[in-house]
PDB file of C-alpha atoms in Angstrom:
ATOM      1  CA  UNK A   1      44.855  12.758  57.243  1.00 80.00           C
ATOM      2  CA  UNK A   2      42.448  14.437  55.546  1.00 88.00           C
ATOM      3  CA  UNK A   3      44.180  14.385  52.520  1.00 86.00           C
ATOM      4  CA  UNK A   4      43.637   9.711  53.072  1.00 91.00           C
ATOM      5  CA  UNK A   5      39.844  10.443  53.383  1.00 90.00           C
ATOM      6  CA  UNK A   6      40.141  12.651  51.570  1.00 90.00           C
ATOM      7  CA  UNK A   7      41.784   9.877  48.197  1.00 89.00           C
ATOM      8  CA  UNK A   8      39.241   7.033  49.655  1.00 91.00           C
ATOM      9  CA  UNK A   9      35.916  10.315  48.390  1.00 91.00           C
ATOM     10  CA  UNK A  10      35.215   8.503  52.768  1.00 93.00           C
ATOM     11  CA  UNK A  11      32.416  10.040  52.776  1.00 93.00           C
ATOM     12  CA  UNK A  12      31.189   7.384  50.228  1.00 94.00           C
ATOM     13  CA  UNK A  13      31.182   4.850  52.551  1.00 95.00           C
ATOM     14  CA  UNK A  14      28.055   5.636  54.177  1.00 96.00           C
ATOM     15  CA  UNK A  15      27.021   4.540  50.573  1.00 96.00           C
ATOM     16  CA  UNK A  16      28.418   0.810  50.253  1.00 96.00           C
ATOM     17  CA  UNK A  17      26.755   1.056  54.668  1.00 96.00           C
ATOM     18  CA  UNK A  18      24.079   1.466  52.958  1.00 96.00           C
ATOM     19  CA  UNK A  19      24.386  -0.976  50.236  1.00 96.00           C
ATOM     20  CA  UNK A  20      24.987  -3.675  52.878  1.00 94.00           C
ATOM     21  CA  UNK A  21      22.094  -3.305  54.933  1.00 93.00           C
ATOM     22  CA  UNK A  22      19.594  -3.002  52.067  1.00 94.00           C
ATOM     23  CA  UNK A  23      20.958  -6.050  50.476  1.00 92.00           C
ATOM     24  CA  UNK A  24      20.527  -8.243  54.295  1.00 89.00           C
ATOM     25  CA  UNK A  25      17.315  -7.075  54.331  1.00 88.00           C
ATOM     26  CA  UNK A  26      16.453  -9.206  51.313  1.00 84.00           C
ATOM     27  CA  UNK A  27      16.563 -12.301  53.676  1.00 79.00           C
ATOM     28  CA  UNK A  28      15.610 -10.618  56.765  1.00 68.00           C
ATOM     29  CA  UNK A  29      15.194 -13.617  58.941  1.00 61.00           C
ATOM     30  CA  UNK A  30      10.896 -12.774  59.947  1.00 57.00           C
ATOM     31  CA  UNK A  31      10.005  -9.806  61.982  1.00 50.00           C
ATOM     32  CA  UNK A  32      12.458  -9.778  64.537  1.00 62.00           C
ATOM     33  CA  UNK A  33      14.562  -6.847  64.856  1.00 59.00           C
ATOM     34  CA  UNK A  34      18.309  -9.448  66.425  1.00 67.00           C
ATOM     35  CA  UNK A  35      17.967 -11.679  63.497  1.00 65.00           C
ATOM     36  CA  UNK A  36      22.264 -10.084  62.832  1.00 64.00           C
ATOM     37  CA  UNK A  37      22.953  -9.565  66.550  1.00 68.00           C
ATOM     38  CA  UNK A  38      21.719 -13.692  66.956  1.00 69.00           C
ATOM     39  CA  UNK A  39      24.409 -14.878  64.165  1.00 66.00           C
ATOM     40  CA  UNK A  40      27.207 -12.759  65.789  1.00 63.00           C
ATOM     41  CA  UNK A  41      25.696 -14.746  68.709  1.00 64.00           C
ATOM     42  CA  UNK A  42      26.711 -17.845  67.504  1.00 66.00           C
ATOM     43  CA  UNK A  43      30.616 -17.260  66.888  1.00 60.00           C
ATOM     44  CA  UNK A  44      29.580 -16.739  63.027  1.00 75.00           C
ATOM     45  CA  UNK A  45      32.753 -13.827  62.729  1.00 83.00           C
ATOM     46  CA  UNK A  46      32.283 -13.837  58.701  1.00 85.00           C
ATOM     47  CA  UNK A  47      29.623 -11.328  60.589  1.00 85.00           C
ATOM     48  CA  UNK A  48      32.461  -8.571  60.949  1.00 89.00           C
ATOM     49  CA  UNK A  49      34.991 -10.158  57.901  1.00 94.00           C
ATOM     50  CA  UNK A  50      32.271  -9.607  55.201  1.00 95.00           C
ATOM     51  CA  UNK A  51      32.374  -5.646  56.058  1.00 94.00           C
ATOM     52  CA  UNK A  52      35.487  -4.774  57.005  1.00 97.00           C
ATOM     53  CA  UNK A  53      36.106  -6.626  52.905  1.00 97.00           C
ATOM     54  CA  UNK A  54      33.461  -4.439  51.692  1.00 97.00           C
ATOM     55  CA  UNK A  55      35.406  -1.123  52.851  1.00 97.00           C
ATOM     56  CA  UNK A  56      38.516  -2.409  52.001  1.00 98.00           C
ATOM     57  CA  UNK A  57      37.580  -3.484  48.291  1.00 98.00           C
ATOM     58  CA  UNK A  58      35.595   0.459  48.256  1.00 97.00           C
ATOM     59  CA  UNK A  59      38.883   1.761  49.698  1.00 97.00           C
ATOM     60  CA  UNK A  60      40.583  -0.112  46.450  1.00 97.00           C
ATOM     61  CA  UNK A  61      38.702   1.197  44.165  1.00 96.00           C
ATOM     62  CA  UNK A  62      38.798   4.952  45.070  1.00 96.00           C
ATOM     63  CA  UNK A  63      42.331   4.883  45.990  1.00 96.00           C
ATOM     64  CA  UNK A  64      43.787   3.533  42.212  1.00 96.00           C
ATOM     65  CA  UNK A  65      41.368   5.311  40.747  1.00 94.00           C
ATOM     66  CA  UNK A  66      43.397   8.427  41.175  1.00 93.00           C
ATOM     67  CA  UNK A  67      46.310   6.595  40.968  1.00 94.00           C
ATOM     68  CA  UNK A  68      45.316   6.008  37.406  1.00 93.00           C
ATOM     69  CA  UNK A  69      44.428   9.386  36.935  1.00 90.00           C
ATOM     70  CA  UNK A  70      47.390  11.144  38.458  1.00 90.00           C
ATOM     71  CA  UNK A  71      49.366  12.315  35.513  1.00 89.00           C
ATOM     72  CA  UNK A  72      45.486  14.694  34.087  1.00 88.00           C
ATOM     73  CA  UNK A  73      44.755  15.930  37.516  1.00 83.00           C
ATOM     74  CA  UNK A  74      48.044  17.321  37.862  1.00 88.00           C
ATOM     75  CA  UNK A  75      46.248  19.421  34.702  1.00 86.00           C
ATOM     76  CA  UNK A  76      42.949  20.028  35.476  1.00 82.00           C
ATOM     77  CA  UNK A  77      42.311  19.214  39.771  1.00 84.00           C
ATOM     78  CA  UNK A  78      47.017  20.146  40.527  1.00 86.00           C
ATOM     79  CA  UNK A  79      44.858  20.881  43.825  1.00 89.00           C
ATOM     80  CA  UNK A  80      44.222  17.206  44.793  1.00 88.00           C
ATOM     81  CA  UNK A  81      45.770  14.901  47.490  1.00 88.00           C
ATOM     82  CA  UNK A  82      48.382  13.704  45.554  1.00 90.00           C
ATOM     83  CA  UNK A  83      49.359  15.953  42.306  1.00 88.00           C
ATOM     84  CA  UNK A  84      49.522  18.557  45.043  1.00 86.00           C
ATOM     85  CA  UNK A  85      51.932  15.776  46.763  1.00 85.00           C
ATOM     86  CA  UNK A  86      50.257  16.030  49.947  1.00 90.00           C
ATOM     87  CA  UNK A  87      50.942  13.288  49.648  1.00 90.00           C
ATOM     88  CA  UNK A  88      52.990  11.416  48.299  1.00 92.00           C
ATOM     89  CA  UNK A  89      52.845   9.522  44.917  1.00 93.00           C
ATOM     90  CA  UNK A  90      54.497   6.639  46.967  1.00 93.00           C
ATOM     91  CA  UNK A  91      53.092   5.269  50.145  1.00 95.00           C
ATOM     92  CA  UNK A  92      50.316   5.765  47.719  1.00 94.00           C
ATOM     93  CA  UNK A  93      50.598   3.020  45.975  1.00 96.00           C
ATOM     94  CA  UNK A  94      51.614   0.961  48.980  1.00 97.00           C
ATOM     95  CA  UNK A  95      48.685   2.042  50.812  1.00 97.00           C
ATOM     96  CA  UNK A  96      47.063   0.735  47.748  1.00 97.00           C
ATOM     97  CA  UNK A  97      48.723  -2.721  47.714  1.00 98.00           C
ATOM     98  CA  UNK A  98      47.720  -3.431  51.281  1.00 98.00           C
ATOM     99  CA  UNK A  99      44.329  -2.328  50.983  1.00 98.00           C
ATOM    100  CA  UNK A 100      43.356  -5.073  47.812  1.00 98.00           C
ATOM    101  CA  UNK A 101      45.308  -7.583  50.490  1.00 98.00           C
ATOM    102  CA  UNK A 102      43.656  -6.296  52.731  1.00 98.00           C
ATOM    103  CA  UNK A 103      40.225  -7.206  50.981  1.00 98.00           C
ATOM    104  CA  UNK A 104      41.059 -10.368  49.931  1.00 98.00           C
ATOM    105  CA  UNK A 105      42.627 -11.154  53.090  1.00 98.00           C
ATOM    106  CA  UNK A 106      39.150 -10.415  54.779  1.00 97.00           C
ATOM    107  CA  UNK A 107      37.020 -11.927  52.011  1.00 97.00           C
ATOM    108  CA  UNK A 108      38.880 -15.082  52.718  1.00 96.00           C
ATOM    109  CA  UNK A 109      38.878 -15.019  56.072  1.00 95.00           C
ATOM    110  CA  UNK A 110      35.525 -14.736  55.469  1.00 93.00           C
ATOM    111  CA  UNK A 111      34.188 -17.950  53.984  1.00 90.00           C
ATOM    112  CA  UNK A 112      37.891 -19.097  52.947  1.00 91.00           C
ATOM    113  CA  UNK A 113      38.420 -19.381  48.713  1.00 93.00           C
ATOM    114  CA  UNK A 114      34.264 -18.459  47.777  1.00 94.00           C
ATOM    115  CA  UNK A 115      35.058 -15.080  50.213  1.00 95.00           C
ATOM    116  CA  UNK A 116      38.222 -15.091  48.598  1.00 97.00           C
ATOM    117  CA  UNK A 117      36.817 -15.381  44.496  1.00 96.00           C
ATOM    118  CA  UNK A 118      33.951 -12.794  45.620  1.00 96.00           C
ATOM    119  CA  UNK A 119      36.538 -10.579  46.571  1.00 97.00           C
ATOM    120  CA  UNK A 120      38.303 -10.866  43.906  1.00 97.00           C
ATOM    121  CA  UNK A 121      35.929 -10.889  41.020  1.00 97.00           C
ATOM    122  CA  UNK A 122      34.582  -7.016  42.549  1.00 98.00           C
ATOM    123  CA  UNK A 123      38.258  -5.882  42.888  1.00 98.00           C
ATOM    124  CA  UNK A 124      38.778  -6.626  39.198  1.00 98.00           C
ATOM    125  CA  UNK A 125      35.559  -5.235  38.023  1.00 98.00           C
ATOM    126  CA  UNK A 126      36.549  -2.418  39.420  1.00 97.00           C
ATOM    127  CA  UNK A 127      39.892  -1.693  38.591  1.00 97.00           C
ATOM    128  CA  UNK A 128      39.155  -3.284  34.969  1.00 97.00           C
ATOM    129  CA  UNK A 129      36.599   0.241  35.121  1.00 96.00           C
ATOM    130  CA  UNK A 130      39.593   2.971  36.430  1.00 93.00           C
ATOM    131  CA  UNK A 131      42.643   1.320  33.987  1.00 94.00           C
ATOM    132  CA  UNK A 132      40.287   0.800  31.275  1.00 92.00           C
ATOM    133  CA  UNK A 133      36.947   1.175  31.158  1.00 93.00           C
ATOM    134  CA  UNK A 134      35.069   4.050  32.633  1.00 90.00           C
ATOM    135  CA  UNK A 135      37.703   5.868  29.611  1.00 88.00           C
ATOM    136  CA  UNK A 136      34.519   4.184  26.793  1.00 91.00           C
ATOM    137  CA  UNK A 137      31.225   5.757  26.734  1.00 89.00           C
ATOM    138  CA  UNK A 138      28.831   3.752  27.220  1.00 91.00           C
ATOM    139  CA  UNK A 139      30.853   0.714  28.949  1.00 95.00           C
ATOM    140  CA  UNK A 140      32.219   2.604  32.369  1.00 94.00           C
ATOM    141  CA  UNK A 141      28.375   2.947  33.386  1.00 95.00           C
ATOM    142  CA  UNK A 142      27.615  -0.705  32.337  1.00 97.00           C
ATOM    143  CA  UNK A 143      31.151  -1.588  34.394  1.00 98.00           C
ATOM    144  CA  UNK A 144      30.607   0.501  36.981  1.00 97.00           C
ATOM    145  CA  UNK A 145      26.714  -0.787  37.562  1.00 97.00           C
ATOM    146  CA  UNK A 146      28.547  -4.420  37.507  1.00 97.00           C
ATOM    147  CA  UNK A 147      31.350  -3.716  40.319  1.00 98.00           C
ATOM    148  CA  UNK A 148      27.062  -1.874  42.806  1.00 97.00           C
ATOM    149  CA  UNK A 149      25.316  -5.443  42.063  1.00 96.00           C
ATOM    150  CA  UNK A 150      28.706  -7.547  42.378  1.00 96.00           C
ATOM    151  CA  UNK A 151      29.076  -5.829  46.304  1.00 97.00           C
ATOM    152  CA  UNK A 152      25.290  -6.518  47.332  1.00 95.00           C
ATOM    153  CA  UNK A 153      25.864  -9.679  45.974  1.00 94.00           C
ATOM    154  CA  UNK A 154      29.325  -9.954  47.862  1.00 96.00           C
ATOM    155  CA  UNK A 155      27.726  -8.733  51.577  1.00 95.00           C
ATOM    156  CA  UNK A 156      25.713 -11.712  51.144  1.00 92.00           C
ATOM    157  CA  UNK A 157      28.181 -13.514  52.159  1.00 92.00           C
ATOM    158  CA  UNK A 158      27.494 -12.198  55.624  1.00 89.00           C
ATOM    159  CA  UNK A 159      24.081 -15.081  55.420  1.00 85.00           C
ATOM    160  CA  UNK A 160      26.486 -17.412  53.456  1.00 85.00           C
ATOM    161  CA  UNK A 161      27.250 -18.631  50.066  1.00 87.00           C
ATOM    162  CA  UNK A 162      24.053 -20.000  49.405  1.00 85.00           C
ATOM    163  CA  UNK A 163      22.739 -16.511  49.486  1.00 85.00           C
ATOM    164  CA  UNK A 164      24.528 -15.827  47.094  1.00 85.00           C
ATOM    165  CA  UNK A 165      22.973 -18.186  44.745  1.00 81.00           C
ATOM    166  CA  UNK A 166      19.178 -16.660  45.286  1.00 80.00           C
ATOM    167  CA  UNK A 167      21.128 -13.492  44.576  1.00 79.00           C
ATOM    168  CA  UNK A 168      22.223 -14.393  41.548  1.00 80.00           C
ATOM    169  CA  UNK A 169      19.066 -16.444  40.788  1.00 73.00           C
ATOM    170  CA  UNK A 170      21.227 -19.757  40.968  1.00 75.00           C
ATOM    171  CA  UNK A 171      19.114 -20.907  43.994  1.00 66.00           C
ATOM    172  CA  UNK A 172      15.541 -20.985  44.300  1.00 65.00           C
ATOM    173  CA  UNK A 173      13.371 -20.225  46.886  1.00 65.00           C
ATOM    174  CA  UNK A 174       9.409 -19.354  46.911  1.00 59.00           C
ATOM    175  CA  UNK A 175       8.979 -17.490  49.760  1.00 59.00           C
ATOM    176  CA  UNK A 176      11.515 -15.168  47.725  1.00 61.00           C
ATOM    177  CA  UNK A 177      11.152 -12.030  45.080  1.00 57.00           C
ATOM    178  CA  UNK A 178      12.564 -12.575  41.247  1.00 57.00           C
ATOM    179  CA  UNK A 179      15.469 -12.482  40.392  1.00 55.00           C
ATOM    180  CA  UNK A 180      14.310  -9.415  38.394  1.00 52.00           C
ATOM    181  CA  UNK A 181      13.258  -7.481  41.189  1.00 62.00           C
ATOM    182  CA  UNK A 182      16.590  -8.020  42.964  1.00 85.00           C
ATOM    183  CA  UNK A 183      18.452  -5.481  44.626  1.00 92.00           C
ATOM    184  CA  UNK A 184      21.425  -6.681  43.149  1.00 93.00           C
ATOM    185  CA  UNK A 185      19.632  -6.129  39.441  1.00 93.00           C
ATOM    186  CA  UNK A 186      18.121  -2.654  40.997  1.00 96.00           C
ATOM    187  CA  UNK A 187      21.409  -0.808  42.589  1.00 97.00           C
ATOM    188  CA  UNK A 188      23.440  -1.526  39.401  1.00 96.00           C
ATOM    189  CA  UNK A 189      20.730   0.000  36.735  1.00 97.00           C
ATOM    190  CA  UNK A 190      20.972   3.022  39.757  1.00 98.00           C
ATOM    191  CA  UNK A 191      24.491   3.199  39.315  1.00 97.00           C
ATOM    192  CA  UNK A 192      24.706   2.445  34.998  1.00 97.00           C
ATOM    193  CA  UNK A 193      21.671   5.479  35.103  1.00 96.00           C
ATOM    194  CA  UNK A 194      23.854   7.738  37.231  1.00 96.00           C
ATOM    195  CA  UNK A 195      27.205   6.941  35.703  1.00 94.00           C
ATOM    196  CA  UNK A 196      25.377   7.230  32.125  1.00 93.00           C
ATOM    197  CA  UNK A 197      24.396  11.109  33.255  1.00 92.00           C
ATOM    198  CA  UNK A 198      28.301  11.710  34.794  1.00 89.00           C
ATOM    199  CA  UNK A 199      29.632  11.043  31.798  1.00 85.00           C
ATOM    200  CA  UNK A 200      28.776  13.807  30.157  1.00 83.00           C
ATOM    201  CA  UNK A 201      30.561  16.335  32.574  1.00 78.00           C
ATOM    202  CA  UNK A 202      33.590  15.927  30.723  1.00 74.00           C
ATOM    203  CA  UNK A 203      32.865  15.049  27.289  1.00 71.00           C
ATOM    204  CA  UNK A 204      29.699  17.758  24.776  1.00 70.00           C
ATOM    205  CA  UNK A 205      26.380  16.338  26.529  1.00 64.00           C
ATOM    206  CA  UNK A 206      23.266  15.580  23.787  1.00 76.00           C
ATOM    207  CA  UNK A 207      20.284  15.366  25.186  1.00 80.00           C
ATOM    208  CA  UNK A 208      18.921  11.912  23.814  1.00 84.00           C
ATOM    209  CA  UNK A 209      21.898  10.601  25.871  1.00 86.00           C
ATOM    210  CA  UNK A 210      20.359  12.389  30.062  1.00 90.00           C
ATOM    211  CA  UNK A 211      16.768  10.869  28.784  1.00 92.00           C
ATOM    212  CA  UNK A 212      18.275   7.566  28.387  1.00 94.00           C
ATOM    213  CA  UNK A 213      20.447   8.179  31.700  1.00 94.00           C
ATOM    214  CA  UNK A 214      17.257   8.814  33.623  1.00 95.00           C
ATOM    215  CA  UNK A 215      15.402   6.433  32.202  1.00 96.00           C
ATOM    216  CA  UNK A 216      17.642   3.764  33.824  1.00 97.00           C
ATOM    217  CA  UNK A 217      17.162   5.415  36.794  1.00 97.00           C
ATOM    218  CA  UNK A 218      13.664   5.456  36.374  1.00 97.00           C
ATOM    219  CA  UNK A 219      13.057   2.215  36.338  1.00 97.00           C
ATOM    220  CA  UNK A 220      15.351   1.125  39.221  1.00 97.00           C
ATOM    221  CA  UNK A 221      13.193   3.101  40.741  1.00 97.00           C
ATOM    222  CA  UNK A 222      10.541   1.149  39.152  1.00 96.00           C
ATOM    223  CA  UNK A 223      11.510  -2.387  40.390  1.00 95.00           C
ATOM    224  CA  UNK A 224      12.497  -0.375  43.544  1.00 95.00           C
ATOM    225  CA  UNK A 225       8.672  -0.111  44.197  1.00 94.00           C
ATOM    226  CA  UNK A 226       7.401  -3.431  42.740  1.00 93.00           C
ATOM    227  CA  UNK A 227       9.216  -4.457  46.047  1.00 91.00           C
ATOM    228  CA  UNK A 228       7.745  -2.571  48.379  1.00 92.00           C
ATOM    229  CA  UNK A 229       4.371  -3.368  46.974  1.00 89.00           C
ATOM    230  CA  UNK A 230       5.135  -7.278  47.143  1.00 87.00           C
ATOM    231  CA  UNK A 231       6.563  -7.176  50.038  1.00 85.00           C
ATOM    232  CA  UNK A 232       6.735 -10.304  51.994  1.00 81.00           C
ATOM    233  CA  UNK A 233       6.461  -9.274  55.845  1.00 80.00           C
ATOM    234  CA  UNK A 234       2.740  -7.792  54.443  1.00 80.00           C
ATOM    235  CA  UNK A 235       0.705 -10.910  55.378  1.00 77.00           C
ATOM    236  CA  UNK A 236       2.567 -12.203  58.583  1.00 76.00           C
ATOM    237  CA  UNK A 237       2.727  -8.394  59.717  1.00 74.00           C
ATOM    238  CA  UNK A 238      -1.286  -8.826  59.200  1.00 72.00           C
ATOM    239  CA  UNK A 239      -1.312 -12.293  61.253  1.00 73.00           C
ATOM    240  CA  UNK A 240       0.191 -10.639  64.441  1.00 74.00           C
ATOM    241  CA  UNK A 241      -1.648  -7.096  64.771  1.00 72.00           C
ATOM    242  CA  UNK A 242      -4.989  -8.883  63.165  1.00 71.00           C
ATOM    243  CA  UNK A 243      -7.159  -4.999  63.282  1.00 71.00           C
ATOM    244  CA  UNK A 244      -4.981  -2.833  63.509  1.00 74.00           C
ATOM    245  CA  UNK A 245      -2.211  -4.578  60.858  1.00 74.00           C
ATOM    246  CA  UNK A 246      -3.460  -1.108  58.380  1.00 84.00           C
ATOM    247  CA  UNK A 247      -2.676   1.112  59.997  1.00 86.00           C
ATOM    248  CA  UNK A 248      -0.131   0.066  60.844  1.00 82.00           C
ATOM    249  CA  UNK A 249       1.587  -0.866  57.125  1.00 84.00           C
ATOM    250  CA  UNK A 250      -0.414   2.408  55.756  1.00 87.00           C
ATOM    251  CA  UNK A 251       2.117   3.761  57.800  1.00 90.00           C
ATOM    252  CA  UNK A 252       5.398   2.430  56.844  1.00 90.00           C
ATOM    253  CA  UNK A 253       3.601   2.310  52.646  1.00 91.00           C
ATOM    254  CA  UNK A 254       3.749   6.136  54.200  1.00 95.00           C
ATOM    255  CA  UNK A 255       7.608   6.755  55.559  1.00 95.00           C
ATOM    256  CA  UNK A 256       8.319   4.551  51.526  1.00 95.00           C
ATOM    257  CA  UNK A 257       6.842   7.147  49.441  1.00 96.00           C
ATOM    258  CA  UNK A 258       8.118   9.401  51.653  1.00 97.00           C
ATOM    259  CA  UNK A 259      11.598   9.189  50.551  1.00 97.00           C
ATOM    260  CA  UNK A 260      10.621   7.774  47.379  1.00 97.00           C
ATOM    261  CA  UNK A 261       9.583  11.390  46.855  1.00 97.00           C
ATOM    262  CA  UNK A 262      12.352  12.909  48.447  1.00 96.00           C
ATOM    263  CA  UNK A 263      14.384   9.917  46.058  1.00 97.00           C
ATOM    264  CA  UNK A 264      12.834  11.964  42.705  1.00 97.00           C
ATOM    265  CA  UNK A 265      12.083  15.398  43.930  1.00 96.00           C
ATOM    266  CA  UNK A 266      16.264  15.601  44.387  1.00 95.00           C
ATOM    267  CA  UNK A 267      16.936  14.474  41.432  1.00 95.00           C
ATOM    268  CA  UNK A 268      14.405  15.562  39.210  1.00 94.00           C
ATOM    269  CA  UNK A 269      15.169  19.479  39.790  1.00 93.00           C
ATOM    270  CA  UNK A 270      18.800  19.141  38.335  1.00 92.00           C
ATOM    271  CA  UNK A 271      17.870  16.652  35.944  1.00 93.00           C
ATOM    272  CA  UNK A 272      15.239  18.603  34.425  1.00 92.00           C
ATOM    273  CA  UNK A 273      16.707  22.086  33.629  1.00 90.00           C
ATOM    274  CA  UNK A 274      20.346  20.175  33.009  1.00 87.00           C
ATOM    275  CA  UNK A 275      18.094  18.552  30.061  1.00 86.00           C
ATOM    276  CA  UNK A 276      15.614  21.625  29.623  1.00 85.00           C
ATOM    277  CA  UNK A 277      18.976  23.613  28.662  1.00 83.00           C
ATOM    278  CA  UNK A 278      21.817  20.922  28.236  1.00 73.00           C
ATOM    279  CA  UNK A 279      24.207  22.810  30.507  1.00 75.00           C
ATOM    280  CA  UNK A 280      26.667  20.964  32.090  1.00 74.00           C
ATOM    281  CA  UNK A 281      27.406  22.392  35.258  1.00 74.00           C
ATOM    282  CA  UNK A 282      23.872  20.772  35.705  1.00 78.00           C
ATOM    283  CA  UNK A 283      24.462  17.991  34.587  1.00 86.00           C
ATOM    284  CA  UNK A 284      27.076  17.386  37.878  1.00 86.00           C
ATOM    285  CA  UNK A 285      24.497  18.864  39.816  1.00 89.00           C
ATOM    286  CA  UNK A 286      22.142  15.884  39.179  1.00 91.00           C
ATOM    287  CA  UNK A 287      25.203  13.436  39.240  1.00 91.00           C
ATOM    288  CA  UNK A 288      25.736  14.276  43.140  1.00 91.00           C
ATOM    289  CA  UNK A 289      21.759  14.726  43.586  1.00 93.00           C
ATOM    290  CA  UNK A 290      21.520  11.139  42.644  1.00 95.00           C
ATOM    291  CA  UNK A 291      24.795   9.851  44.499  1.00 92.00           C
ATOM    292  CA  UNK A 292      23.189  10.660  47.931  1.00 91.00           C
ATOM    293  CA  UNK A 293      20.135   9.295  46.258  1.00 95.00           C
ATOM    294  CA  UNK A 294      21.770   5.559  47.064  1.00 97.00           C
ATOM    295  CA  UNK A 295      20.880   6.279  50.715  1.00 97.00           C
ATOM    296  CA  UNK A 296      17.660   7.100  49.876  1.00 97.00           C
ATOM    297  CA  UNK A 297      16.875   4.092  47.242  1.00 98.00           C
ATOM    298  CA  UNK A 298      18.329   1.563  49.494  1.00 97.00           C
ATOM    299  CA  UNK A 299      16.455   2.096  52.053  1.00 97.00           C
ATOM    300  CA  UNK A 300      13.118   2.393  49.844  1.00 96.00           C
ATOM    301  CA  UNK A 301      13.986  -1.013  48.789  1.00 95.00           C
ATOM    302  CA  UNK A 302      14.962  -2.185  52.343  1.00 94.00           C
ATOM    303  CA  UNK A 303      11.172  -1.819  53.150  1.00 93.00           C
ATOM    304  CA  UNK A 304      10.132  -4.927  51.469  1.00 90.00           C
ATOM    305  CA  UNK A 305      12.392  -6.849  53.251  1.00 88.00           C
ATOM    306  CA  UNK A 306      11.864  -6.098  56.973  1.00 87.00           C
ATOM    307  CA  UNK A 307       9.118  -2.450  57.519  1.00 89.00           C
ATOM    308  CA  UNK A 308      11.615  -0.945  59.938  1.00 89.00           C
ATOM    309  CA  UNK A 309      14.586  -1.768  57.670  1.00 90.00           C
ATOM    310  CA  UNK A 310      14.721   0.476  56.220  1.00 93.00           C
ATOM    311  CA  UNK A 311      15.028   3.545  59.613  1.00 94.00           C
ATOM    312  CA  UNK A 312      19.354   1.816  60.227  1.00 93.00           C
ATOM    313  CA  UNK A 313      19.874   2.975  55.678  1.00 96.00           C
ATOM    314  CA  UNK A 314      18.315   6.748  56.787  1.00 96.00           C
ATOM    315  CA  UNK A 315      20.010   8.127  59.568  1.00 96.00           C
ATOM    316  CA  UNK A 316      23.357   7.569  57.224  1.00 96.00           C
ATOM    317  CA  UNK A 317      22.156  10.384  54.682  1.00 95.00           C
ATOM    318  CA  UNK A 318      23.315  12.854  57.472  1.00 94.00           C
ATOM    319  CA  UNK A 319      26.477  11.438  58.179  1.00 94.00           C
ATOM    320  CA  UNK A 320      26.582  11.299  54.690  1.00 93.00           C
ATOM    321  CA  UNK A 321      25.937  15.125  53.419  1.00 91.00           C
ATOM    322  CA  UNK A 322      28.268  16.054  56.857  1.00 92.00           C
ATOM    323  CA  UNK A 323      31.727  14.370  55.751  1.00 91.00           C
ATOM    324  CA  UNK A 324      31.128  15.593  52.719  1.00 87.00           C
ATOM    325  CA  UNK A 325      30.704  19.042  53.525  1.00 86.00           C
ATOM    326  CA  UNK A 326      33.457  18.525  55.378  1.00 87.00           C
ATOM    327  CA  UNK A 327      35.372  16.212  54.068  1.00 82.00           C
ATOM    328  CA  UNK A 328      35.317  17.488  50.226  1.00 77.00           C
ATOM    329  CA  UNK A 329      37.696  15.808  47.163  1.00 68.00           C
ATOM    330  CA  UNK A 330      39.809  19.099  45.318  1.00 64.00           C
TER     331      UNK A 330
END
């Protein structure tokens, strides 16, 4: 069982959960902390089907990635579950197909044809990365960014297809942030930058490429901060709390600043050292820090949607670290 969990990179499910919460937080209805529970009480079962489809899409992408790389891993990573034989190839192929079918079916049950096609887009991009794009410099990074962006849009089906239109810039709601500050765009930029840096683990790294990757990550963080500074709930909080509002707003902003500081420091240390020395080992350390930073980024962005939305996300961070330490891919 542990080897199956390794195959799907089970610790990464925490980042999928944080992506989902952050994406939904962008459309939080007012300041009510029970806005999602109310939808479930009204019998909207897509609240359950969409997260299930989301997790299955992630697991399918990870498993098919290892199935594609199995011959290479026999040489480079022989201790992994597939090349070592601890997980049989026939069984892995069967499970891979079941994950794909399950993801598409869950998407369909969530929102009929729209859910099916939306899940299909995420799945197609993930398989495109696994089987073709990841071996092409820069293109693979772009596709991986699109995978996470499309997933962040897909999970909005929890709220309804009209919210997908808003995230894509097709719909219009004057109460929402402009498309430039859309969460899927920010997440896609961040993942593009991280994946671009990760490419340099397996090929000769040039400092300007590290600079580009770091610059894209910095842009994503800057856009995240812009969202927080312009949070729509500030006015409503002021109307509710009156004299106490400045203290409450300052406290929430201090939380955001703390999260940003932890994220920047955790990435900057190995990144700047890699930039200075050009050592590939430090590139790997940068990537690992940035992957964990996905949850911190989500917590930061979620503050712009709801002053308490960061809390369930930040609780995922120790879970991500603990599971990642216990169930590591060889």
